[in-house]
Short mmCIF file of C-alpha atoms in Angstrom, two decimals:
data_model
loop_
_atom_site.label_atom_id
_atom_site.label_comp_id
_atom_site.label_asym_id
_atom_site.label_seq_id
_atom_site.Cartn_x
_atom_site.Cartn_y
_atom_site.Cartn_z
CA UNK A 271 18.28 -9.47 39.36
CA UNK A 272 17.41 -5.85 39.86
CA UNK A 273 18.52 -3.30 37.22
CA UNK A 274 20.54 -0.07 37.52
CA UNK A 275 18.41 2.58 39.69
CA UNK A 276 18.70 6.13 39.63
CA UNK A 277 17.57 8.55 41.96
CA UNK A 278 15.86 11.08 41.82
CA UNK A 279 14.00 10.55 38.46
CA UNK A 280 13.27 14.33 38.12
CA UNK A 281 14.94 17.31 39.49
CA UNK A 282 14.22 21.12 39.00
CA UNK A 283 16.98 23.46 40.04
CA UNK A 284 17.91 27.05 39.49
CA UNK A 285 21.13 28.60 38.06
CA UNK A 286 23.85 28.59 40.56
CA UNK A 287 22.64 25.78 42.69
CA UNK A 288 24.33 22.39 43.05
CA UNK A 289 22.99 18.86 42.50
CA UNK A 290 23.80 15.43 43.35
CA UNK A 291 22.49 12.50 41.44
CA UNK A 292 22.85 8.88 42.71
CA UNK A 293 23.02 5.61 40.74
CA UNK A 294 22.93 2.02 42.32
CA UNK A 295 24.62 -0.46 39.76
CA UNK A 296 23.48 -4.13 39.12
CA UNK A 297 24.49 -6.33 41.90
CA UNK A 298 28.08 -7.48 41.15
CA UNK A 299 28.97 -4.78 38.70
CA UNK A 300 31.99 -2.94 39.54
CA UNK A 301 32.07 -0.34 36.64
CA UNK A 302 29.68 2.75 36.67
CA UNK A 303 29.72 5.14 33.84
CA UNK A 304 27.70 8.45 33.50
CA UNK A 305 26.44 10.04 30.34
CA UNK A 306 24.67 13.38 29.51
CA UNK A 307 22.01 13.14 27.08
CA UNK A 308 20.73 16.49 25.31
CA UNK A 309 18.79 17.13 22.15
CA UNK A 310 21.66 19.17 20.67
CA UNK A 311 24.81 17.10 21.77
CA UNK A 312 23.38 13.67 21.96
CA UNK A 313 24.86 11.32 24.32
CA UNK A 314 28.18 12.38 25.86
CA UNK A 315 30.20 10.53 28.10
CA UNK A 316 30.95 12.22 31.49
CA UNK A 317 33.21 9.69 33.51
CA UNK A 318 33.61 6.03 34.55
CA UNK A 319 34.49 4.41 37.83
CA UNK A 320 35.87 1.10 38.58
CA UNK A 321 36.39 0.01 42.12
CA UNK A 322 36.22 3.64 43.77
CA UNK A 323 38.83 4.97 41.11
CA UNK A 324 37.84 7.25 38.22
CA UNK A 325 39.35 5.59 35.02
CA UNK A 326 37.98 7.58 32.18
CA UNK A 327 36.91 11.25 31.94
CA UNK A 328 35.01 12.95 29.18
CA UNK A 329 35.50 16.56 28.12
CA UNK A 330 33.14 18.36 30.76
CA UNK A 331 34.20 21.33 33.00
CA UNK A 332 35.32 20.80 36.59
CA UNK A 333 31.93 21.63 37.69
CA UNK A 334 31.01 18.09 37.15
CA UNK A 335 32.51 15.63 39.34
CA UNK A 336 31.65 12.03 40.69
CA UNK A 337 32.68 9.55 43.16
CA UNK A 338 32.17 5.79 43.80
CA UNK A 339 31.65 4.00 47.13
CA UNK A 340 33.01 0.65 48.11
CA UNK A 341 29.50 -0.85 47.42
CA UNK A 342 30.00 0.24 43.93
CA UNK A 343 27.10 2.85 43.96
CA UNK A 344 28.06 6.19 42.43
CA UNK A 345 27.12 9.74 42.79
CA UNK A 346 27.65 12.61 40.33
CA UNK A 347 27.61 16.06 41.39
CA UNK A 348 27.17 19.35 39.34
CA UNK A 349 28.01 22.76 40.98
CA UNK A 350 27.16 26.02 39.92
CA UNK A 351 24.16 24.91 37.49
CA UNK A 352 23.81 26.61 34.13
CA UNK A 353 20.86 26.41 31.93
CA UNK A 354 22.76 24.36 29.68
CA UNK A 355 23.07 21.56 32.23
CA UNK A 356 19.51 20.77 31.60
CA UNK A 357 19.67 17.27 30.43
CA UNK A 358 18.87 13.68 30.98
CA UNK A 359 21.73 12.02 33.04
CA UNK A 360 22.13 8.40 32.60
CA UNK A 361 24.18 5.91 34.54
CA UNK A 362 25.32 2.58 33.24
CA UNK A 363 26.97 -0.44 35.03
CA UNK A 364 28.89 -3.33 33.72
CA UNK A 365 31.29 -6.06 34.59
CA UNK A 366 34.82 -6.10 32.97
CA UNK A 367 36.16 -9.20 31.41
CA UNK A 368 39.81 -9.88 30.19
CA UNK A 369 41.20 -9.79 26.66
CA UNK A 370 39.62 -7.53 24.07
CA UNK A 371 35.90 -8.53 24.91
CA UNK A 372 33.77 -6.14 26.79
CA UNK A 373 30.70 -6.69 28.64
CA UNK A 374 27.73 -4.43 27.57
CA UNK A 375 26.73 -1.59 29.66
CA UNK A 376 23.30 -1.67 31.40
CA UNK A 377 21.55 1.59 31.61
CA UNK A 378 19.06 2.98 34.17
CA UNK A 379 16.17 5.14 33.41
CA UNK A 380 17.98 8.40 33.87
CA UNK A 381 17.61 11.68 35.95
CA UNK A 382 15.81 14.35 34.13
CA UNK A 383 17.52 17.56 35.30
CA UNK A 384 15.85 20.89 34.40
CA UNK A 385 17.72 24.14 35.44
CA UNK A 386 15.67 27.25 35.56
CA UNK B 266 39.97 9.63 18.70
CA UNK B 267 36.88 7.20 18.31
CA UNK B 268 33.89 8.34 16.36
CA UNK B 269 30.69 6.90 15.24
CA UNK B 270 28.61 8.00 12.51
CA UNK B 271 24.90 6.87 11.70
CA UNK B 272 22.16 7.97 9.22
CA UNK B 273 19.98 10.79 10.22
CA UNK B 274 16.36 10.40 10.79
CA UNK B 275 13.48 10.26 11.12
CA UNK B 276 13.14 7.14 9.13
CA UNK B 277 9.39 6.57 8.63
CA UNK B 278 8.27 3.02 7.45
CA UNK B 279 5.14 1.02 7.18
CA UNK B 280 4.51 -2.06 9.23
CA UNK B 281 6.33 -5.17 7.81
CA UNK B 282 8.66 -3.18 5.74
CA UNK B 283 12.51 -3.68 5.79
CA UNK B 284 14.52 -1.40 8.03
CA UNK B 285 18.40 -0.72 7.58
CA UNK B 286 20.29 2.02 9.71
CA UNK B 287 23.64 2.56 8.42
CA UNK B 288 26.38 3.07 10.94
CA UNK B 289 30.11 3.52 10.38
CA UNK B 290 32.83 3.92 12.88
CA UNK B 291 36.66 5.05 13.29
CA UNK B 292 38.34 3.71 16.27
CA UNK B 293 41.89 3.03 17.68
CA UNK B 294 42.48 -0.46 19.27
CA UNK B 295 39.97 -3.32 18.81
CA UNK B 296 36.42 -1.89 19.31
CA UNK B 297 33.38 -3.65 20.53
CA UNK B 298 30.28 -2.45 18.57
CA UNK B 299 26.61 -2.25 19.88
CA UNK B 300 23.29 -1.06 18.96
CA UNK B 301 21.14 0.43 21.67
CA UNK B 302 17.39 1.23 21.58
CA UNK B 303 15.61 4.06 23.35
CA UNK B 304 11.88 4.15 23.81
CA UNK B 305 10.17 7.50 24.77
CA UNK B 306 10.64 8.27 28.44
CA UNK B 307 13.07 5.52 29.12
CA UNK B 308 16.82 4.83 29.47
CA UNK B 309 18.90 2.72 26.78
CA UNK B 310 18.44 -0.94 26.23
CA UNK B 311 21.01 -3.11 24.61
CA UNK B 312 19.60 -4.49 21.45
CA UNK B 313 22.73 -6.44 20.11
CA UNK B 314 26.51 -6.55 20.20
CA UNK B 315 29.53 -7.74 18.25
CA UNK B 316 33.07 -8.05 19.61
CA UNK B 317 35.22 -8.90 17.09
CA UNK B 318 35.47 -8.70 13.15
CA UNK B 319 32.86 -10.76 11.11
CA UNK B 320 30.66 -11.24 14.39
CA UNK B 321 26.93 -11.10 13.87
CA UNK B 322 24.96 -9.83 16.39
CA UNK B 323 21.07 -10.64 16.69
CA UNK B 324 18.14 -10.07 19.04
CA UNK B 325 14.31 -9.73 18.38
CA UNK B 326 14.77 -10.05 14.67
CA UNK B 327 17.36 -7.38 14.19
CA UNK B 328 20.84 -8.17 13.15
CA UNK B 329 24.01 -6.44 12.43
CA UNK B 330 27.49 -7.85 11.14
CA UNK B 331 30.74 -6.34 12.31
CA UNK B 332 32.63 -5.43 8.83
CA UNK B 333 36.25 -4.36 9.71
CA UNK B 334 37.10 -3.85 6.15
CA UNK B 335 34.37 -1.22 5.56
CA UNK B 336 34.48 -0.20 9.36
CA UNK B 337 30.53 -0.72 9.49
CA UNK B 338 27.85 -2.14 11.74
CA UNK B 339 24.63 -1.66 9.77
CA UNK B 340 21.47 -2.61 11.63
CA UNK B 341 18.66 -4.37 9.82
CA UNK B 342 15.18 -5.99 10.54
CA UNK B 343 13.24 -7.86 7.82
CA UNK B 344 9.74 -6.81 9.02
CA UNK B 345 9.25 -3.97 11.39
CA UNK B 346 6.33 -3.61 13.74
CA UNK B 347 4.73 -0.37 15.34
CA UNK B 348 6.42 -1.43 18.53
CA UNK B 349 9.72 -0.86 16.96
CA UNK B 350 9.19 2.73 16.85
CA UNK B 351 11.98 4.31 18.95
CA UNK B 352 15.43 5.88 18.62
CA UNK B 353 18.35 3.58 17.78
CA UNK B 354 21.82 4.39 18.68
CA UNK B 355 25.06 2.71 17.34
CA UNK B 356 27.95 2.77 19.77
CA UNK B 357 31.43 1.56 20.46
CA UNK B 358 34.10 0.91 23.00
CA UNK B 359 37.62 0.08 22.52
CA UNK B 360 40.69 -1.13 24.27
CA UNK B 361 42.13 2.33 25.00
CA UNK B 362 38.69 3.82 26.46
CA UNK B 363 37.28 0.93 28.63
CA UNK B 364 33.95 1.93 30.25
CA UNK B 365 33.45 4.76 27.58
CA UNK B 366 30.76 4.25 25.00
CA UNK B 367 31.19 6.43 22.11
CA UNK B 368 27.66 7.02 20.55
CA UNK B 369 26.31 7.99 17.27
CA UNK B 370 23.65 10.72 17.17
CA UNK B 371 20.85 8.24 17.01
CA UNK B 372 18.22 7.58 14.36
CA UNK B 373 14.47 7.78 15.14
CA UNK B 374 12.29 5.12 13.40
CA UNK B 375 8.66 5.66 13.14
CA UNK B 376 6.69 2.60 12.08
CA UNK B 377 2.97 3.34 11.03
CA UNK B 378 0.23 0.82 10.68
#
């Protein structure tokens, strides 16, 4: 079974531009979560989508947005890029199960965004 | 809110040494606990998990036990190899934040021959 794929793997943008990152989850997974990883702040949760609906959102400005399509693929968009948005953006997918037990999240390789 | 605290690194060990990485948490609801590992230039890989109190997760010689009374999930390995050099992250998710992993800061482990 193919893993989580993210495209592109590397991006270089300039301040003020916008960027769209793509994530294809593992087949059959309906939940997609996004994280930002930086040396200073570590791994921070951006948002999570399930069946095309955003269920959870982290503490990021409105410049960060996302969406999920009917095939569970997800995109995140960052508008008006700032230098501080330079980071590794990780996508993860999972399948929910009932009760108090959660399936683990499977991560993609990430998209390395550099803002100049 | 939920939070995870893990020991700071880097942790430098010789091959075949014993490894312990401490992890403690605060959480509402009923958390599930995870250890993820990140090798240079790669995404995160799940190392092991535990979904309820007293569960022991294990994989590739690594173990961690979910201790509700001490709110801890310490990672251990009896004999490390050079290939275990990586950054290790403790994480949790809970009933009130499904789909959101709360991570610790990560601990870099360096194993020398």
